[in-house]
PDB file of C-alpha atoms in Angstrom:
ATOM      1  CA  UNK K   1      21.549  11.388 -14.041  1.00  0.00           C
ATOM      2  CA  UNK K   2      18.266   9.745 -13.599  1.00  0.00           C
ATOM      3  CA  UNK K   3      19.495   8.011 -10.436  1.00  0.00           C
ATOM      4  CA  UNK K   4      20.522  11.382  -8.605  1.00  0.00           C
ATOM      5  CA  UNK K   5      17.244  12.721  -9.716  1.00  0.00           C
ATOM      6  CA  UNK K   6      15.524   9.463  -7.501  1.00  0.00           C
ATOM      7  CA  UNK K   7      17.971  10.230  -5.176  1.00  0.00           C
ATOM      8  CA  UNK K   8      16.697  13.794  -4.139  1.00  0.00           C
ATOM      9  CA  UNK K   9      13.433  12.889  -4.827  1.00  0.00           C
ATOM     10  CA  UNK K  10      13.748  10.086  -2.255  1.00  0.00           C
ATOM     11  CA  UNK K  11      15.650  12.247  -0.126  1.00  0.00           C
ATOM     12  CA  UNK K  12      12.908  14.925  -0.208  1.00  0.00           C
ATOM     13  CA  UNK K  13      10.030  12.526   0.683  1.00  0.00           C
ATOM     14  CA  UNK K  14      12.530  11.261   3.736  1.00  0.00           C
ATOM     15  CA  UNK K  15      12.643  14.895   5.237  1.00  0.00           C
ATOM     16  CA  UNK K  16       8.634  14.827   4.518  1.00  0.00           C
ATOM     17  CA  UNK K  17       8.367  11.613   6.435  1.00  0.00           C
ATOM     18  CA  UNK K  18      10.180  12.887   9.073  1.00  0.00           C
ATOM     19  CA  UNK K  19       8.542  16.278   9.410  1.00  0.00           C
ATOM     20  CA  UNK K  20       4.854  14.023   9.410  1.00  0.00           C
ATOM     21  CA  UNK K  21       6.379  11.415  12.347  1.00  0.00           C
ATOM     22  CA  UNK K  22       7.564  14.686  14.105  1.00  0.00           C
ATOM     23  CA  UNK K  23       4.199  17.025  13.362  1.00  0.00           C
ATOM     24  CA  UNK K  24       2.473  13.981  15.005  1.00  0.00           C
ATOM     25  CA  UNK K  25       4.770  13.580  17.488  1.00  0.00           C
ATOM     26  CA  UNK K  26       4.178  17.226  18.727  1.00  0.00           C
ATOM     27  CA  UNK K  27       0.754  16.688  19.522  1.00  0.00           C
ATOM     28  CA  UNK K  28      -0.286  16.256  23.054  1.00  0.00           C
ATOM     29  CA  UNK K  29      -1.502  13.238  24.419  1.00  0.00           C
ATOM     30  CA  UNK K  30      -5.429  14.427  24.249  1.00  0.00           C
ATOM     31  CA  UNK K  31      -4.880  15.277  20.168  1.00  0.00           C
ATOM     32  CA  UNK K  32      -3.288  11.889  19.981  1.00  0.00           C
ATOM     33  CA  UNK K  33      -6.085  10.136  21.143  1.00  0.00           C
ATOM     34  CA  UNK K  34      -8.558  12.449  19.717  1.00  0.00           C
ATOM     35  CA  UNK K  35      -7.367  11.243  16.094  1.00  0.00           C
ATOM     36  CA  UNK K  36      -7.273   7.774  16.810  1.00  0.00           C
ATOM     37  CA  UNK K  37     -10.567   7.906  18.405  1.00  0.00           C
ATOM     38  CA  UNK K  38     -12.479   9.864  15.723  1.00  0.00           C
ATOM     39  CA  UNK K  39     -11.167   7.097  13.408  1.00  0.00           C
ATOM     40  CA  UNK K  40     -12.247   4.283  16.092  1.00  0.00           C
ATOM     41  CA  UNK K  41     -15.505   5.742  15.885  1.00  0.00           C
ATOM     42  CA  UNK K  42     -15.813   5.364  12.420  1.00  0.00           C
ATOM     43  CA  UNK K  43     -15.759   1.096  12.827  1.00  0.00           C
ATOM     44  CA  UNK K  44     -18.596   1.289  15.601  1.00  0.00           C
ATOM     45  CA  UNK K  45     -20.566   4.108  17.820  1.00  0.00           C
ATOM     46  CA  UNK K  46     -20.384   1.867  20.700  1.00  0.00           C
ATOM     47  CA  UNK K  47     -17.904   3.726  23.584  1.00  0.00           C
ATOM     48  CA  UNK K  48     -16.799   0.087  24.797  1.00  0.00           C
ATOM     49  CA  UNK K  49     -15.836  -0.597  21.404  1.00  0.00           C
ATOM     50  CA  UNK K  50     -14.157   2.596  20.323  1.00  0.00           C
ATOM     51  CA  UNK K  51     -12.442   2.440  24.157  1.00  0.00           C
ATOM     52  CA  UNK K  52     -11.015  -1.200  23.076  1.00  0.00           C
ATOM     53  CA  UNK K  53     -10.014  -0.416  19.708  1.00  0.00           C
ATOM     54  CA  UNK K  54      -8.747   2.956  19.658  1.00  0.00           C
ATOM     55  CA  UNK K  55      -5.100   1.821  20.934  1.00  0.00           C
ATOM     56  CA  UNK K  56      -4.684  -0.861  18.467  1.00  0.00           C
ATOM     57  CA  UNK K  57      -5.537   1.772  15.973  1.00  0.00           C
ATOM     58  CA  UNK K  58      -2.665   3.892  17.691  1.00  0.00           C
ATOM     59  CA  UNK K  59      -0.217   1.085  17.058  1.00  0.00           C
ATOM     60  CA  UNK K  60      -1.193   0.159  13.244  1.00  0.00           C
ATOM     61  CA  UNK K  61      -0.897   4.162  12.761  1.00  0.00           C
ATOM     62  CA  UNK K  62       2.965   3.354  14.153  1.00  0.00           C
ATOM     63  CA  UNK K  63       3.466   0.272  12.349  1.00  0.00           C
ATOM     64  CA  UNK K  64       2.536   1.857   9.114  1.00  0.00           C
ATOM     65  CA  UNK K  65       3.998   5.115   9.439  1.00  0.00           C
ATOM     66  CA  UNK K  66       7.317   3.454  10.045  1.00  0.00           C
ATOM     67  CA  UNK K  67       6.964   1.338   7.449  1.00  0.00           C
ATOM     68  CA  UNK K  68       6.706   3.865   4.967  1.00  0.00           C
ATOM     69  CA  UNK K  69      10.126   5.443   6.736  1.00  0.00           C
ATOM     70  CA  UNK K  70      11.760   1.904   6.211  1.00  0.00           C
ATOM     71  CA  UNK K  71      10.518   1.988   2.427  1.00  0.00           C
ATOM     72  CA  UNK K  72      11.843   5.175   1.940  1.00  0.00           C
ATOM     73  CA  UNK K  73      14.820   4.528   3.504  1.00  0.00           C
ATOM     74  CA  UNK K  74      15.876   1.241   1.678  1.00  0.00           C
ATOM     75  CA  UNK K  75      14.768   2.960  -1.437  1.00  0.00           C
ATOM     76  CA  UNK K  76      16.839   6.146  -1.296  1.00  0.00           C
ATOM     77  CA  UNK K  77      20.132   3.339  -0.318  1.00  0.00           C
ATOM     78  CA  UNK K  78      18.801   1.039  -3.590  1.00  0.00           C
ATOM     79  CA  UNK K  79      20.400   4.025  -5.717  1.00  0.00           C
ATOM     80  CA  UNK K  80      23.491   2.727  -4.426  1.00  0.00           C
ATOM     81  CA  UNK K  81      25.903   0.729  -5.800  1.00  0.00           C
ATOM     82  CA  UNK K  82      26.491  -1.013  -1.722  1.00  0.00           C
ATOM     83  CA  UNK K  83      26.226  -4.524  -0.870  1.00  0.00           C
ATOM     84  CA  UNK K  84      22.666  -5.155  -0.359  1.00  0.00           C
ATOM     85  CA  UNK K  85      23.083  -6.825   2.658  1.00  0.00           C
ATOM     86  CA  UNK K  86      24.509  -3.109   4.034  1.00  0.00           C
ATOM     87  CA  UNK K  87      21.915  -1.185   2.313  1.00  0.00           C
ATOM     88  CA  UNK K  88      19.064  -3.349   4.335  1.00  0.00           C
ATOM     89  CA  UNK K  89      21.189  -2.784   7.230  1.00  0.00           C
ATOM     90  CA  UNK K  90      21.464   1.285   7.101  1.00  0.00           C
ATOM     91  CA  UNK K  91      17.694   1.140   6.268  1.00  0.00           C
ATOM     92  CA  UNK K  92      16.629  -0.583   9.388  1.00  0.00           C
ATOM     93  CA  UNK K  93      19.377   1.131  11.098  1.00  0.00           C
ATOM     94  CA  UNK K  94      18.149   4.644  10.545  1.00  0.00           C
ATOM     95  CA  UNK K  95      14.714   3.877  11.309  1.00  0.00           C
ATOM     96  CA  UNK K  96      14.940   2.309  14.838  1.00  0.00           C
ATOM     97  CA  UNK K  97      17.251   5.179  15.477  1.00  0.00           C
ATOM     98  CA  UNK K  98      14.535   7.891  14.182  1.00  0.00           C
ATOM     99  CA  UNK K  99      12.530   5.703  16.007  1.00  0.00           C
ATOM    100  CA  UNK K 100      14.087   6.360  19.495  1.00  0.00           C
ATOM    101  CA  UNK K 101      14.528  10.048  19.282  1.00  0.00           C
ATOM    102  CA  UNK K 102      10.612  10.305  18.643  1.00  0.00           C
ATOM    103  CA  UNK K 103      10.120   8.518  21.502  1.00  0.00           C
ATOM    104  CA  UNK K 104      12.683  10.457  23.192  1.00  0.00           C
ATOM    105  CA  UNK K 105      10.852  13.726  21.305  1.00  0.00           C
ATOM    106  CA  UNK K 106       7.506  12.954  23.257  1.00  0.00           C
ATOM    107  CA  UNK K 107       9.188  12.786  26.788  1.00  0.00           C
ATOM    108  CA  UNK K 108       9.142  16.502  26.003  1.00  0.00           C
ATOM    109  CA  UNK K 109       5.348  16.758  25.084  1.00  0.00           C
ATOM    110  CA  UNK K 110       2.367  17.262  27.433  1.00  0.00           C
ATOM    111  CA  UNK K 111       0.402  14.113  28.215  1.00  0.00           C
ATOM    112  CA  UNK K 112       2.724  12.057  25.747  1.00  0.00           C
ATOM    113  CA  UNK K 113       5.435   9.228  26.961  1.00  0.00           C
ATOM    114  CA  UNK K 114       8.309   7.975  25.520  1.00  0.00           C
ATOM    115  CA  UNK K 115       8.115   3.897  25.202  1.00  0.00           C
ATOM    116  CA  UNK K 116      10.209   1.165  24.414  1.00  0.00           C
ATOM    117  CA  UNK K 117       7.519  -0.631  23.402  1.00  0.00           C
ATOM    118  CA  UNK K 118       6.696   2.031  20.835  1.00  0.00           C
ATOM    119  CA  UNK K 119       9.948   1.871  19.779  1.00  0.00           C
ATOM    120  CA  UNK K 120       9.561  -1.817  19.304  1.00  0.00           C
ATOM    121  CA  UNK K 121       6.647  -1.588  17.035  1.00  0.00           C
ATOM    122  CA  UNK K 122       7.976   1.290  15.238  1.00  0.00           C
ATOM    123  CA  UNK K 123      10.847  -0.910  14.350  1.00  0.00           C
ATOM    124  CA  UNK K 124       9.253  -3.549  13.259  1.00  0.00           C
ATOM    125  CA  UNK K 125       7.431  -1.411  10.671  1.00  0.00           C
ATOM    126  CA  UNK K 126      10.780  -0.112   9.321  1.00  0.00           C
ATOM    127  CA  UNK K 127      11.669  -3.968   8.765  1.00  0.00           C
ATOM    128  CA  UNK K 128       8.180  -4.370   7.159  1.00  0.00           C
ATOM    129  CA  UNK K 129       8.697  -1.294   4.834  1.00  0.00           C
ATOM    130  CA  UNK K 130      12.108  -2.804   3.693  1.00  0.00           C
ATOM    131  CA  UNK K 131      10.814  -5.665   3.319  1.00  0.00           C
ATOM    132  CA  UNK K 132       8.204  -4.951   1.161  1.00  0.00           C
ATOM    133  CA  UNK K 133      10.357  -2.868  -1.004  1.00  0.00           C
ATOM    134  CA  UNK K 134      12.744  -5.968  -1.269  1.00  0.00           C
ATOM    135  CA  UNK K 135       9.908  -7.828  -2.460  1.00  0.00           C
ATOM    136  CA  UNK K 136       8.572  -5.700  -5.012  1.00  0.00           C
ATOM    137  CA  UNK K 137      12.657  -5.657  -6.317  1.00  0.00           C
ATOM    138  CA  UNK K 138      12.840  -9.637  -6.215  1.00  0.00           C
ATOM    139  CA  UNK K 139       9.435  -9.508  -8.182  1.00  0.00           C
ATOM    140  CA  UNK K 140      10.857  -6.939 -10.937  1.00  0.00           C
ATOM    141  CA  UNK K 141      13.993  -8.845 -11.336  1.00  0.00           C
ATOM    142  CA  UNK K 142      12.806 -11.991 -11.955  1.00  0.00           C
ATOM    143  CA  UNK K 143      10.546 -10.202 -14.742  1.00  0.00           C
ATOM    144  CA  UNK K 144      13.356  -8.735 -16.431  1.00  0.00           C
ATOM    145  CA  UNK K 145      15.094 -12.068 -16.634  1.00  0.00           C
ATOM    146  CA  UNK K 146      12.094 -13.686 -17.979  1.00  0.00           C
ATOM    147  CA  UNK K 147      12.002 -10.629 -20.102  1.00  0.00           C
ATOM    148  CA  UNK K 148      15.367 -11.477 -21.177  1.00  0.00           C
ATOM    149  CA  UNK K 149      15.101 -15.164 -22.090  1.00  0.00           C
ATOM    150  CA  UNK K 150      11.988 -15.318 -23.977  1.00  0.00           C
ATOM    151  CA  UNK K 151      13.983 -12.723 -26.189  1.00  0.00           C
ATOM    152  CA  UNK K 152      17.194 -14.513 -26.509  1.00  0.00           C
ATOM    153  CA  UNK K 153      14.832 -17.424 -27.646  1.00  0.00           C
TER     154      UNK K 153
END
């Protein structure tokens, strides 16, 4: 019971992920930039500076907002009783491929482009999401097993 309870939860916050990667998606190129600007600005007031860092602030906002897709994802498939090996598979899967249809998505949007680069750095956020997800369920395991022995003891 508890586990189809995480399982819509999960699923919920998917469908929210993807509505967010869409809503920003939608934006034209000029409220793209506009974001990442105002939050360039924030670092320094210099227009050099903001000019110089306002892309790589683009990309970390891809990197991270894929990452949280490739959490998600891996987390929603942990609820699964599926070789892990295929439920780190369908994770990363389902990301690159939500990946290319919002790049695909922004071919349709005024002053936006659709990039493989983009996709490539999307991607690699899903595999950091999963990744730290997998961590964080290494770490808890080998807690419960310590957990275990020092009571068997």
């Amino acid at each position: 019971m508890k586990k189809n309870i995480l399982r819509v939860v999960l699923l919920i916050l998917i469908f929210l992920w993807m509505y967010v990667v869409f809503g920003f998606s939608k934006d034209s190129g000029e409220a793209s930039s506009g974001l990442s600007t105002k939050i360039a600005s924030l670092f320094s007031k210099n227009e050099n500076v903001i000019s110089a860092i306002e892309p790589i602030i683009r990309k970390i906002a891809h990197l991270s907002e894929y990452a949280a897709g490739g959490f998600l994802f891996y987390g929603f498939f942990l609820t699964f009783k599926i070789n892990p090996k295929i439920q780190i598979t369908i994770s990363i899967l389902l990301g690159v491929i939500y990946a290319i249809t919002d790049e695909i998505h922004q071919l349709f949007v005024p002053g936006r482009s659709g990039k493989i680069q983009d996709v490539c750095i999307d991607s690699i956020g899903v595999v950091i999401g999963v990744c730290v997800l997998l961590f964080f369920v290494k770490i808890i395991i080998l807690i419960k097993d310590n957990i275990r022995k020092k009571e068997t003891i």
